Amino acid sequence: MPFSIVNKEGTQVLKLEGAVTIRHVADFVAKLGESLQEGLPVEIDTDGLEDVDTCILQLLYSLRKTMALSFDDPSDAFVAAVDRCGMRGQLLTAREAL
C-alpha cells in the first residue's frame, strides 16, 4: 500500500509513498478510519511521494477540518500537486487560518 500510519511520541504519522490516487481511495479511507486516534495530531510525511491526485488532496483537506494535520517539509511532488489543484491555502497554511 502506498500509505501507512504509525504512532510516534504522541503524534500519528501518515506516510504517503509512490503514487496515491483515486484507485487507493477506498483502502485509504478504511485505513484512516481504523487507525487514526481522535485527539492526537497527525503529521503527513510526503518524503517518498511521487504523485498524488485531487481526490486524495480533498480527503486530506476534509480530514484537516476535524483533526490537527501538519505538512512539515512537504515534498516537491506534494507541493506541485497542491498548487496544480489550487489547494495551497487549504492544505499548506496554518490550521488557525482555516
C-alpha positions as a printed NumPy array, in Angstrom:
array([[  0.   ,   0.   ,   0.   ],
       [  1.292,   3.484,  -0.768],
       [  0.336,   4.76 ,   2.692],
       [  0.789,   3.75 ,   6.319],
       [  0.051,   5.143,   9.76 ],
       [  2.355,   4.793,  12.772],
       [  2.27 ,   6.324,  16.238],
       [  5.38 ,   8.239,  17.254],
       [  5.796,  10.163,  20.506],
       [  2.218,  11.423,  20.881],
       [  1.797,  12.031,  17.156],
       [  0.367,   9.909,  14.401],
       [  2.422,   9.857,  11.207],
       [  0.608,   9.285,   7.918],
       [  3.262,   8.3  ,   5.39 ],
       [  2.42 ,   8.675,   1.694],
       [  4.727,   6.901,  -0.769],
       [  4.827,   6.341,  -4.506],
       [  1.58 ,   7.31 ,  -6.212],
       [ -1.559,   7.747,  -4.094],
       [ -4.563,   8.15 ,  -6.39 ],
       [ -8.279,   7.56 ,  -6.678],
       [ -7.545,   3.833,  -7.13 ],
       [ -6.488,   3.784,  -3.475],
       [ -9.319,   5.883,  -2.036],
       [-11.406,   3.047,  -0.523],
       [ -8.382,   1.482,   1.194],
       [ -7.119,   4.921,   2.216],
       [-10.398,   5.884,   3.873],
       [-10.674,   2.475,   5.582],
       [ -7.117,   2.768,   6.916],
       [ -7.766,   6.284,   8.22 ],
       [-10.965,   5.14 ,   9.925],
       [ -9.41 ,   2.155,  11.655],
       [ -6.002,   3.605,  12.502],
       [ -6.314,   7.286,  13.39 ],
       [ -6.897,   8.079,  17.04 ],
       [ -9.084,  11.033,  17.859],
       [ -7.338,  13.799,  19.747],
       [ -3.821,  13.012,  18.536],
       [ -2.243,  15.296,  15.937],
       [ -1.38 ,  13.841,  12.542],
       [  1.868,  14.583,  10.732],
       [  1.789,  13.937,   6.984],
       [  5.092,  12.536,   5.69 ],
       [  5.349,  13.004,   1.918],
       [  9.072,  12.34 ,   1.599],
       [  8.619,   9.257,  -0.629],
       [  5.624,  10.599,  -2.524],
       [  5.879,  10.627,  -6.314],
       [  2.306,  11.59 ,  -7.235],
       [ -0.993,  12.365,  -5.531],
       [ -4.274,  13.262,  -7.172],
       [ -7.049,  15.693,  -6.362],
       [ -9.237,  13.05 ,  -4.719],
       [ -6.618,  12.304,  -2.051],
       [ -5.88 ,  16.009,  -1.527],
       [ -9.602,  16.629,  -0.974],
       [ -9.711,  13.807,   1.579],
       [ -6.757,  15.327,   3.42 ],
       [ -8.475,  18.713,   3.412],
       [-11.646,  17.149,   4.781],
       [ -9.648,  15.371,   7.475],
       [ -7.913,  18.631,   8.33 ],
       [-11.264,  20.137,   9.265],
       [-11.655,  17.576,  12.076],
       [ -8.064,  16.828,  13.154],
       [ -4.828,  18.728,  13.632],
       [ -2.803,  17.923,  10.494],
       [  0.673,  19.183,   9.739],
       [  2.596,  19.002,   6.49 ],
       [  6.103,  19.662,   7.786],
       [  8.626,  19.914,   4.978],
       [  6.306,  18.65 ,   2.201],
       [  7.962,  17.039,  -0.811],
       [  8.23 ,  18.812,  -4.148],
       [  5.752,  16.307,  -5.639],
       [  3.195,  17.105,  -2.918],
       [  3.59 ,  20.869,  -3.269],
       [  3.329,  20.62 ,  -7.061],
       [  0.088,  18.625,  -6.786],
       [ -1.333,  21.051,  -4.214],
       [ -0.517,  24.001,  -6.46 ],
       [ -1.85 ,  22.238,  -9.565],
       [ -5.176,  21.773,  -7.747],
       [ -5.212,  25.293,  -6.308],
       [ -5.281,  23.987,  -2.718],
       [ -2.266,  25.717,  -1.171],
       [ -4.499,  27.855,   1.032],
       [ -6.462,  24.826,   2.203],
       [ -3.552,  22.492,   2.952],
       [ -0.299,  24.37 ,   3.36 ],
       [ -1.332,  27.225,   5.653],
       [ -1.549,  27.326,   9.419],
       [ -4.58 ,  25.472,  10.741],
       [ -5.657,  28.529,  12.719],
       [ -6.227,  30.371,   9.444],
       [ -8.858,  27.836,   8.315]])
